[in-house]
Rosetta silent file (secondary structure, phi, psi, omega in degrees, C-alpha in Angstrom):
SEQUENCE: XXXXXXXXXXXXXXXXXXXXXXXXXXXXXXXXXXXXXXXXXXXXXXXXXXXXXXXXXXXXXXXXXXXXXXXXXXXXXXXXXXXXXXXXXXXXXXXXXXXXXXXXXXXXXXXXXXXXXXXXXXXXXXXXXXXXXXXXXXXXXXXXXXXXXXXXXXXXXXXXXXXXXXXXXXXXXXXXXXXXXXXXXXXXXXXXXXXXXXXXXXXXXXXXXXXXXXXXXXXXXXXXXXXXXXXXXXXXXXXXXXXXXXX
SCORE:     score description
SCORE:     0.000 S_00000001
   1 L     0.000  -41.523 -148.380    0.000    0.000    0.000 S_00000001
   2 L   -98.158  131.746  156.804    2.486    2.658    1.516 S_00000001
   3 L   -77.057   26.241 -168.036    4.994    3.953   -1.750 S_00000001
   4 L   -82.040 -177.263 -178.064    7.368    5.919    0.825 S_00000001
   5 L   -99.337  140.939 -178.066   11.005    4.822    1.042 S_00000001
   6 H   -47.654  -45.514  162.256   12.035    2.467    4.151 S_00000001
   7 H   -20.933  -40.466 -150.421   13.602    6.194    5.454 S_00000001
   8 H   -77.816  -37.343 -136.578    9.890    7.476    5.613 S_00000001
   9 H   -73.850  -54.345 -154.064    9.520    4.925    7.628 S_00000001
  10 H  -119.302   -4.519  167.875   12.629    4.706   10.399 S_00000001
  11 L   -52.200  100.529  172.718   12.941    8.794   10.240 S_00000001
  12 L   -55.206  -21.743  171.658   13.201   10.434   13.613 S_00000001
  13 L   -77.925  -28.745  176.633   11.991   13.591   12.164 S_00000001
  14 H   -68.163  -21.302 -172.203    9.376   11.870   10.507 S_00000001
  15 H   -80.713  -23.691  174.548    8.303   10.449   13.942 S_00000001
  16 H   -57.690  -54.919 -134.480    8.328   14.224   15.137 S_00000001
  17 H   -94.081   -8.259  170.972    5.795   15.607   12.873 S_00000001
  18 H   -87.044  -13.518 -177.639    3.497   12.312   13.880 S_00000001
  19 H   -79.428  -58.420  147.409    3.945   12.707   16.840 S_00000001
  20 H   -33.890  -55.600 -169.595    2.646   16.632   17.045 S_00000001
  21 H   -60.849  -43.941  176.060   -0.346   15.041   14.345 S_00000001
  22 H   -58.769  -46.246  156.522   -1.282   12.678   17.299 S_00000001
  23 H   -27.157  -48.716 -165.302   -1.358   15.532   19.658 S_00000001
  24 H   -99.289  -11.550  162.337   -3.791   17.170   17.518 S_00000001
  25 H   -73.576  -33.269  171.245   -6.124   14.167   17.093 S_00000001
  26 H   -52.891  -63.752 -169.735   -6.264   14.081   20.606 S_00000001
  27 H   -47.277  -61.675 -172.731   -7.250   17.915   20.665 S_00000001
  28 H   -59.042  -17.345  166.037   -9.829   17.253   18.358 S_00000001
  29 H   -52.679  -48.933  175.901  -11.076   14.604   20.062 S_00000001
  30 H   -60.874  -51.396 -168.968  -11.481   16.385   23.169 S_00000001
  31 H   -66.033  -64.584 -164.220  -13.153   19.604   21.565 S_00000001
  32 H   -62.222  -61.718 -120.482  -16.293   16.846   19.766 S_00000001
  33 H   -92.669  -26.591  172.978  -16.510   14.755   22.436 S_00000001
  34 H   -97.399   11.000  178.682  -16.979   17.543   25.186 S_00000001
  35 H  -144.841   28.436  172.922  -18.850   20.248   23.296 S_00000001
  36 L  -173.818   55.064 -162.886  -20.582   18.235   20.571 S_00000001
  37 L    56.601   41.208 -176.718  -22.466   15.717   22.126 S_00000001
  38 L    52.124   66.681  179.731  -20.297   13.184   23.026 S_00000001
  39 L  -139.473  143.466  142.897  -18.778   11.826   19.501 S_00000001
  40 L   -92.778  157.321 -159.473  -15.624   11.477   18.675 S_00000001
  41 L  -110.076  -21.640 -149.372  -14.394   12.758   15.544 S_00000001
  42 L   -81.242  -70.026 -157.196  -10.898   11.421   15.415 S_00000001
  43 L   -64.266   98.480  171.128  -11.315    7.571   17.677 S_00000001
  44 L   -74.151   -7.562 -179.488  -13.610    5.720   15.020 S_00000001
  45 H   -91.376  -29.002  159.538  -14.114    2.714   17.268 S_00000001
  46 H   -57.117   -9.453 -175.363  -15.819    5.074   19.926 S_00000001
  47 H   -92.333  -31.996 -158.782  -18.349    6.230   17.485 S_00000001
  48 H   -75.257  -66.323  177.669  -19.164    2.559   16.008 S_00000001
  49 H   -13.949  -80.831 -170.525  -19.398    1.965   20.438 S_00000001
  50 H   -17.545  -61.388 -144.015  -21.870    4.986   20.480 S_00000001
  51 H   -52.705  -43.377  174.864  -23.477    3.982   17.343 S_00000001
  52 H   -42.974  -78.754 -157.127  -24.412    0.237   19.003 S_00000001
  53 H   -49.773  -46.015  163.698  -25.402    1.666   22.232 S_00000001
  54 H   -59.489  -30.585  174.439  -27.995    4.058   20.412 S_00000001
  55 H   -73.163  -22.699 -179.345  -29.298    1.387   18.071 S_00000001
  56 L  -107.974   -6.970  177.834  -30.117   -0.938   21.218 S_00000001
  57 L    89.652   21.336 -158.223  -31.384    1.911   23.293 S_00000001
  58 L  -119.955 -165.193  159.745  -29.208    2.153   26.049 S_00000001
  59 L    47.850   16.981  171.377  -26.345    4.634   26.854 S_00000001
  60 L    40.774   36.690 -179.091  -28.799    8.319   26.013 S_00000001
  61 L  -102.565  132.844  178.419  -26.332    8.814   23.026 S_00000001
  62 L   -81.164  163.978 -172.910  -29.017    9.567   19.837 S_00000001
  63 L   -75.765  -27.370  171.043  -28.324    7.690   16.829 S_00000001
  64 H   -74.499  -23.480  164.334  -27.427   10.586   14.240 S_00000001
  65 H  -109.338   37.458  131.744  -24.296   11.876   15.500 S_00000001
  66 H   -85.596  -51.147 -144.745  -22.320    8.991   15.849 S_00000001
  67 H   -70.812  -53.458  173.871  -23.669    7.705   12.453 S_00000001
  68 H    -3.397  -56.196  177.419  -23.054   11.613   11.119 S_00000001
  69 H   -54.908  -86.213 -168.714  -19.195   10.770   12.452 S_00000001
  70 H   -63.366  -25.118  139.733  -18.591    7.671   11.065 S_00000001
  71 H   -33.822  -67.497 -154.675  -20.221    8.422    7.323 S_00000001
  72 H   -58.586  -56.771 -168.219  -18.137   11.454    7.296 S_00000001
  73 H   -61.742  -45.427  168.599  -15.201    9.960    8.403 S_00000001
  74 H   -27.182  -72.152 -163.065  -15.659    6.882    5.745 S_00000001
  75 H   -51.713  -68.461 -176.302  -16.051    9.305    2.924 S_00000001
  76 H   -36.965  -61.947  173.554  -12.674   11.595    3.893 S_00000001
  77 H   -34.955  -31.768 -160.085  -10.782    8.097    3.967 S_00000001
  78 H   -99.102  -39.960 -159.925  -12.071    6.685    0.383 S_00000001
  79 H   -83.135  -12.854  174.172  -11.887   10.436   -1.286 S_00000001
  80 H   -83.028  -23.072 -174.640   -8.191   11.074    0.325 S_00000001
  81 H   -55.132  -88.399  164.736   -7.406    7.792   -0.526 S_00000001
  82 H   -51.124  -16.955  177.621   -7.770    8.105   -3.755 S_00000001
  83 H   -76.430  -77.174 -142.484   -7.000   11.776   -4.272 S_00000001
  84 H   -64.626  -52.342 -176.870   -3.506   10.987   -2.552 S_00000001
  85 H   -59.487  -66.619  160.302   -2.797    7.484   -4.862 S_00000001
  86 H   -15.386  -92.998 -120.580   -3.697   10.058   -7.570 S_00000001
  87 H   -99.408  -36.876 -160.420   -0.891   12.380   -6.654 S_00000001
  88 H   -92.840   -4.262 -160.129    1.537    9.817   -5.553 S_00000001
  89 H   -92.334  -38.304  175.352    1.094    8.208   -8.946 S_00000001
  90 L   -68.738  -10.196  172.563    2.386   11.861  -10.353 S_00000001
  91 L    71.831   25.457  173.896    5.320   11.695   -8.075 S_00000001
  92 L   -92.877 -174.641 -174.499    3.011   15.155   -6.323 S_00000001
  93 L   -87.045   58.775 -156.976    3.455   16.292   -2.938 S_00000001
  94 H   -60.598  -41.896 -167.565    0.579   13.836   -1.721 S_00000001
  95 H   -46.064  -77.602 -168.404    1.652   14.246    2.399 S_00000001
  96 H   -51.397  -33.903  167.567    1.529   18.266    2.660 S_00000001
  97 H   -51.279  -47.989 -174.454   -1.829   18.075    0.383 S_00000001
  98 H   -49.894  -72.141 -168.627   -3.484   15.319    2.956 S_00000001
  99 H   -20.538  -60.022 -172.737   -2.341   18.224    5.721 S_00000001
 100 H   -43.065  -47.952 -154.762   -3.819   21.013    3.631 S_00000001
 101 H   -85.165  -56.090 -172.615   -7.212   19.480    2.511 S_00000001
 102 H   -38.070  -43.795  174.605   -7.359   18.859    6.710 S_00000001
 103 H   -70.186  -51.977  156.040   -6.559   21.998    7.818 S_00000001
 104 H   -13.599 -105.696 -175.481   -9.331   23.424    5.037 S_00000001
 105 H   -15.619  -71.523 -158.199  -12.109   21.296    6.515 S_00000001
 106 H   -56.770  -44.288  176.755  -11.159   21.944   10.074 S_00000001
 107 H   -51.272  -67.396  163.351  -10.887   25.945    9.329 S_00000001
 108 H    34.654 -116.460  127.606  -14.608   25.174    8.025 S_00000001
 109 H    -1.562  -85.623  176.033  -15.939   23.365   10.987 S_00000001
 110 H   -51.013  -25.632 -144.927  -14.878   26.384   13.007 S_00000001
 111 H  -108.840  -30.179  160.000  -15.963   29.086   11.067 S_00000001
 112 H   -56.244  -32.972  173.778  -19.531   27.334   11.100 S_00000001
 113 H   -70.431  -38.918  170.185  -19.271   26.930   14.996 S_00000001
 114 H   -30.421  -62.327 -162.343  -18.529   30.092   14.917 S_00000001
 115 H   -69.600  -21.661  172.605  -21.337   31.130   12.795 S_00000001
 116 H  -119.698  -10.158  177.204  -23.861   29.521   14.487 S_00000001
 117 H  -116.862  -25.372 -177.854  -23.153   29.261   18.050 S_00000001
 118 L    95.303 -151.671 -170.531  -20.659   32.603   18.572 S_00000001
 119 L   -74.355  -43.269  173.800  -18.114   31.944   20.865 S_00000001
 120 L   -35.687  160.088 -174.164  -19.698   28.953   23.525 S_00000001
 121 L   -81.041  -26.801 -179.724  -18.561   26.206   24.097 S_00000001
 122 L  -124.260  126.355  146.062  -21.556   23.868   23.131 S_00000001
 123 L   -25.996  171.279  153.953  -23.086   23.953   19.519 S_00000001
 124 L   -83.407  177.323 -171.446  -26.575   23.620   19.232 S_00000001
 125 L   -68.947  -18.313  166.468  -28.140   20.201   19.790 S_00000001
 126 L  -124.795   49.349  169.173  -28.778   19.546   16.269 S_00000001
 127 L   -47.944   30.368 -149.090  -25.549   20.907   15.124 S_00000001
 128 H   -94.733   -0.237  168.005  -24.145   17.927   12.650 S_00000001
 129 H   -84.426   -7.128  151.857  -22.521   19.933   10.103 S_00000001
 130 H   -66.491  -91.315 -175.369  -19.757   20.855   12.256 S_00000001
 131 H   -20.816  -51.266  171.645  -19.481   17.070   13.527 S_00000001
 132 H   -43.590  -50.597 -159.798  -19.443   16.051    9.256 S_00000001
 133 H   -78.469  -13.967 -173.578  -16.767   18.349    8.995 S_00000001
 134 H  -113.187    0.306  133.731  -13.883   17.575   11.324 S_00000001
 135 H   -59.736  -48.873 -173.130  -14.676   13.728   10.572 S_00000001
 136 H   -57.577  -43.004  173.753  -14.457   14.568    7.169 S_00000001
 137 H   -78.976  -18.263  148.429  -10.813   15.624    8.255 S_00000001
 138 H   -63.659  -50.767  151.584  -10.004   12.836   10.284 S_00000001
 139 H   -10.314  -87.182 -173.132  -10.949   10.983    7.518 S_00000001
 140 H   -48.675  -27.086  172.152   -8.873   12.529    5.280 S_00000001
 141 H   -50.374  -61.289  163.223   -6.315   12.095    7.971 S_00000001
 142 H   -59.020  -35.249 -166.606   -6.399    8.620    8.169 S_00000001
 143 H   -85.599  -25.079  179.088   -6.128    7.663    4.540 S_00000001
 144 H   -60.103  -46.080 -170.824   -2.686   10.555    4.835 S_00000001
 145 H   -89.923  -13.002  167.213   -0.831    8.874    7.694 S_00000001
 146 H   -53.543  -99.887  173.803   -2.136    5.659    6.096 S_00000001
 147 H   -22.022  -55.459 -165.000    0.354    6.185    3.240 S_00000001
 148 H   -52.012  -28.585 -155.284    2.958    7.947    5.491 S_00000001
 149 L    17.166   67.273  149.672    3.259    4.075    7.213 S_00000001
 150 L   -85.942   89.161  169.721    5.363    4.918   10.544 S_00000001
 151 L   -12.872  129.029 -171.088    4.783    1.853   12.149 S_00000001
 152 L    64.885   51.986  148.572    2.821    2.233   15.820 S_00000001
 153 L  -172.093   88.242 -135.384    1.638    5.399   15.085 S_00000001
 154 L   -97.187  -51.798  148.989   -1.713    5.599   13.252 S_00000001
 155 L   126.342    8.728 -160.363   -2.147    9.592   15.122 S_00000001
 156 L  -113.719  -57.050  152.393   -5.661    8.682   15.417 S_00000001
 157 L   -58.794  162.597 -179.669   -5.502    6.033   18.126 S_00000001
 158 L  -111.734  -43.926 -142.199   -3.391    4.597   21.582 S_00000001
 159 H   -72.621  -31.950  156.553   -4.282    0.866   22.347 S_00000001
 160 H   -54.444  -53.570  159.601   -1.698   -0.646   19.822 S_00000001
 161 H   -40.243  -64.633 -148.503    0.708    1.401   20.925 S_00000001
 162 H   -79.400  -24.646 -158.640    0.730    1.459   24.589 S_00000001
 163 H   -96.599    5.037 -161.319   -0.093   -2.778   24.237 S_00000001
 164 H  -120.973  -21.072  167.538    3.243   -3.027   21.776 S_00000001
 165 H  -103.483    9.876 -160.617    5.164   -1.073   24.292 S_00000001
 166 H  -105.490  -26.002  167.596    4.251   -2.436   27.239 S_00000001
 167 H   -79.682  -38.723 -168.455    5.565   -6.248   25.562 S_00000001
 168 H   -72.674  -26.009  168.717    8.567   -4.679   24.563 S_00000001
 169 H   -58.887  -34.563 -165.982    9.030   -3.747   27.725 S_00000001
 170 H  -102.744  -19.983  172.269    8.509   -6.803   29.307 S_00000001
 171 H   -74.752  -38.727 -167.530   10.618   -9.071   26.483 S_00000001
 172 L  -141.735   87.166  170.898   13.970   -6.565   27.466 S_00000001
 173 L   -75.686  -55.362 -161.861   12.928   -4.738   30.898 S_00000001
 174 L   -79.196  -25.930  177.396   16.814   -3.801   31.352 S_00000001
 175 L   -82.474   41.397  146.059   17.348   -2.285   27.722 S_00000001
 176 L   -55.527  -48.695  158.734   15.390    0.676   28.996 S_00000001
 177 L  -136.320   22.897  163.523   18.093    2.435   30.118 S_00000001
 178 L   166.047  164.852 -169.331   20.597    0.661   28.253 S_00000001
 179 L    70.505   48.824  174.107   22.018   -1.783   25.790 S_00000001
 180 L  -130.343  150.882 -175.009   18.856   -1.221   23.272 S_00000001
 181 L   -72.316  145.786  162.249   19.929   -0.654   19.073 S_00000001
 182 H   -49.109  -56.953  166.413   18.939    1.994   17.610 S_00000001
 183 H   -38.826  -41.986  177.878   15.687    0.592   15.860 S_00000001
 184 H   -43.193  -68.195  158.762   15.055   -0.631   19.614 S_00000001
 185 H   -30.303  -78.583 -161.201   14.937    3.175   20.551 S_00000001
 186 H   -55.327  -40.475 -179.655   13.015    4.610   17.938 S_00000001
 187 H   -37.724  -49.924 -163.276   10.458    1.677   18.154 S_00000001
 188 H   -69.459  -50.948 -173.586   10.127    2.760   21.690 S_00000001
 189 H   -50.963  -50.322 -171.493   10.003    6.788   20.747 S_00000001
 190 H  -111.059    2.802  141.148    7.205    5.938   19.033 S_00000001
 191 H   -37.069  -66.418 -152.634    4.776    3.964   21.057 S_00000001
 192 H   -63.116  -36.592  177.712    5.706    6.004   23.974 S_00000001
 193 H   -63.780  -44.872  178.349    4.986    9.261   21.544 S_00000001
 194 H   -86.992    1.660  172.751    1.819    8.031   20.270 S_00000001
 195 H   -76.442  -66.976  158.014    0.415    6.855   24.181 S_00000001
 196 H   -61.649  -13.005  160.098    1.352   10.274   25.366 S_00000001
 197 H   -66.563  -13.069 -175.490    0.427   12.299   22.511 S_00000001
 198 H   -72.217  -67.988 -155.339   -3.062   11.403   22.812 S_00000001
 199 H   -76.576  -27.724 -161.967   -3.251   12.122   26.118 S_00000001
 200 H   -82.266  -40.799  173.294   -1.297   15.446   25.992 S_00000001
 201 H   -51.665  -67.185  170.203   -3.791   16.306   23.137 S_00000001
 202 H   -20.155  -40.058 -144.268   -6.657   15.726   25.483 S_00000001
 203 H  -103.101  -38.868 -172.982   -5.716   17.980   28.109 S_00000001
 204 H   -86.079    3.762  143.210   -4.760   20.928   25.518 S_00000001
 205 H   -47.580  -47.354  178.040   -8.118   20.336   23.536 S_00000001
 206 H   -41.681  -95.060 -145.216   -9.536   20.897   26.970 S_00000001
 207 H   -54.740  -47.677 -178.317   -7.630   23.376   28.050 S_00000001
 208 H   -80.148   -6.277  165.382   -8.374   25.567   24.760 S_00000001
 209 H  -103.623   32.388  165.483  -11.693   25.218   24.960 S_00000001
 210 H   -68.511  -70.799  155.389  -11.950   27.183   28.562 S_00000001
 211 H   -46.534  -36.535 -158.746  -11.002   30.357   26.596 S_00000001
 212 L  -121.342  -39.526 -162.619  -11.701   29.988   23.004 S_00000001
 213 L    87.600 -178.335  162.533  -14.673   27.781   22.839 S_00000001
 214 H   -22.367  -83.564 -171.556  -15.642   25.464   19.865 S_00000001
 215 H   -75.713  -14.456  173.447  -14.868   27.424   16.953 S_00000001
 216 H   -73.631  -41.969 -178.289  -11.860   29.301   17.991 S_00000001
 217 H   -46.130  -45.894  139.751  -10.535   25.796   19.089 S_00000001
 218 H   -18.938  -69.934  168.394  -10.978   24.603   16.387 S_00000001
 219 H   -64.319  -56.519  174.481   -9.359   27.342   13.921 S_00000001
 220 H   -74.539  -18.277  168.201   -6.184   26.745   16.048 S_00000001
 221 H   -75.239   -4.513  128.665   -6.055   23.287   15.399 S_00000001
 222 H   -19.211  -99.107  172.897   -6.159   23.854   11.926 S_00000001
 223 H   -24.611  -51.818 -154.075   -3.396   26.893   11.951 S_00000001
 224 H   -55.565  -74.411 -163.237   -1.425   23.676   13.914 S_00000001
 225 H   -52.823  -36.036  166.711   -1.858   21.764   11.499 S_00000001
 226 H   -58.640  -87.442 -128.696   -1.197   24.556    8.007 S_00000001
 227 H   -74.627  -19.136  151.746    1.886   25.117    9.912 S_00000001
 228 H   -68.168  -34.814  176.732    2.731   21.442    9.715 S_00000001
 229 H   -71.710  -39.061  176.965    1.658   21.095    6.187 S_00000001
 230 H   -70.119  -65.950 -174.790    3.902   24.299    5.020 S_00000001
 231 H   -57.202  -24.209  169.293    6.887   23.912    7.344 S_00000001
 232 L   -94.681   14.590 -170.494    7.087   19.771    6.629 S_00000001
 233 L   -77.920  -24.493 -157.941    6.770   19.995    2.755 S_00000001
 234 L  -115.269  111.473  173.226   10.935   20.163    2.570 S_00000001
 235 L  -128.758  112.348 -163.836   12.841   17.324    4.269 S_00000001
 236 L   -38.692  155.261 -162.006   16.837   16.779    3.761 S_00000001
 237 E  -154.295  122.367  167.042   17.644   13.976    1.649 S_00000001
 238 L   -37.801  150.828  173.899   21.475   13.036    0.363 S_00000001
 239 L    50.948   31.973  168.315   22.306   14.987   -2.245 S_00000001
 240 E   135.080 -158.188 -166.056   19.297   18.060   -2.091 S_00000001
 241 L  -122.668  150.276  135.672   15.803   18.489   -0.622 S_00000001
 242 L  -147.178  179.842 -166.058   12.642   17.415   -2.013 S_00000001
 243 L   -59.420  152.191 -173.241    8.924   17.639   -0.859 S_00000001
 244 L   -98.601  127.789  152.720    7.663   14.701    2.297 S_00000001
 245 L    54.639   40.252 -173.140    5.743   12.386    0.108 S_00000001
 246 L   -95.412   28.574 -167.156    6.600   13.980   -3.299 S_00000001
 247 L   136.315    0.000    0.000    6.895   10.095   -4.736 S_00000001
C-alpha cells in the first residue's frame, strides 16, 4: 500500500511531525466529544461503540451523530485515498496536500461553529454539520498517515501502541536504560509518543476550549496543522531536498 522509502519509515523527524499530528487528534477529540455531544471525531471505534449503544437503546447517546461521524469519516478516507494514490502516482506532494485538505475542513468546521453558536462552548443540539466536517478531516487524515506508514503510530488512536510497548518492555525490561539498538529506541520513541500524545492532546483540547470555545478551538487546530503542512513539505535527503511524500 504505503509507496514511501524504508527512510519514511525509520525517520526520527518523521516520527516528530506524527507525533505533534497525534497531539492534535487528541485535541480534536477532546473539543467533539466535550462540546458536541459526546462523539468522537478522530477515535472511530468510539463512534461505532456509540453507534451500538444508540441502536439498542441504552447509553442516552441519539443515533445521528455517531452515524453523522462515522459516514463522514468513511467518505474523507475513500476520497483522500484516492485523491492521494492520484498524486503519488504523479510523483506530487501527496503528504503536505493530505495536511492542507485537513486543515481546510477543520478551518470550516470552526468558522460554522462560529457562525452559528458565537463563541460557547456547546453547539446547538442539532448541530451535525460541524461534527461532518472535522470527521471529514479525520478521515482525510487517516487515509494521509495511512500512506505515510510509521509503524505504531496511526495519530488517530493509543491501544496498539501502549499494548506493543508495554511487551517490549517486558521481552527486554533492562534495555530501557541501556544496551537497546537503535531501531530498539526509535520503536520505543514511538509507542511512547503516540500513548502520550493522545493524552497530551486531550488535556490541551480541553484546556483551549476554557477560553476559546468550539470554533476558535478549532481554527487553532487547523493553523497547527497549516503550519505542519507548510513547514514539513521540505525534508533533507542526500544529495538536495525534495517535498515529504513527493513520490
Amino acid at each position: 500500500m504505503s509507496d514511501a522509502s524504508p527512510v519514511l519509515a525509520t525517520d526520527a523527524r518523521r516520527v516528530a511531525v506524527m507525533t505533534v499530528l497525534t497531539v492534535l487528534a487528541g485535541a480534536v477529540d477532546a473539543v467533539s466529544f466535550l462540546t458536541m455531544g459526546k462523539v468522537f471525531c478522530a477515535l472511530a471505534t468510539g463512534n461505532v461503540l456509540f453507534l451500538s449503544f444508540a441502536l439498542a437503546g441504552e447509553g442516552d447517546v441519539p443515533v445521528a451523530r455517531p452515524a453523522t461521524a462515522i459516514g463522514a469519516f468513511m467518505a474523507g478516507a475513500a476520497v483522500a485515498g484516492l485523491a492521494l494514490q492520484h498524486l503519488a502516482d504523479r510523483r506530487g506532494p501527496w503528504f503536505p496536500v493530505g495536511l492542507l485538505c485537513e486543515a481546510a475542513l477543520l478551518v470550516s468546521a470552526g468558522a460554522l461553529a462560529l457562525a452559528r453558536n458565537g463563541t460557547g462552548a456547546v453547539p446547538a443540539a442539532d448541530d451535525h454539520g460541524v461534527v461532518a466536517l472535522v470527521a471529514l478531516a479525520m478521515g482525510v487524515r487517516a487515509s494521509t498517515v495511512l500512506r505515510v506508514h510509521v509503524p505504531g503510530m496511526p495519530t488517530l488512536l493509543s491501544q496498539t501502541a501502549i499494548a506493543e510497548l508495554i511487551n517490549d518492555v517486558l521481552r527486554h525490561p533492562r534495555a530501557a536504560l541501556r544496551g537497546m539498538t537503535a531501531k530498539q529506541r526509535l520503536a520505543r520513541m514511538r509507542w511512547t509518543a503516540t500513548a502520550g500524545g493522545i493524552f497530551s492532546g486531550g488535556v490541551l483540547g480541553t484546556l483551549l476550549l476554557v477560553p476559546l470555545g468550539t470554533g476558535r478551538a478549532l481554527l487553532v487546530i487547523a493553523a497547527a496543522v497549516l503550519l505542519l503542512a507548510v513547514t514539513g513539505m521540505v525534508t533533507r535527503r542526500p544529495g538536495g531536498t525534495r517535498a515529504v511524500g513527493a513520490g
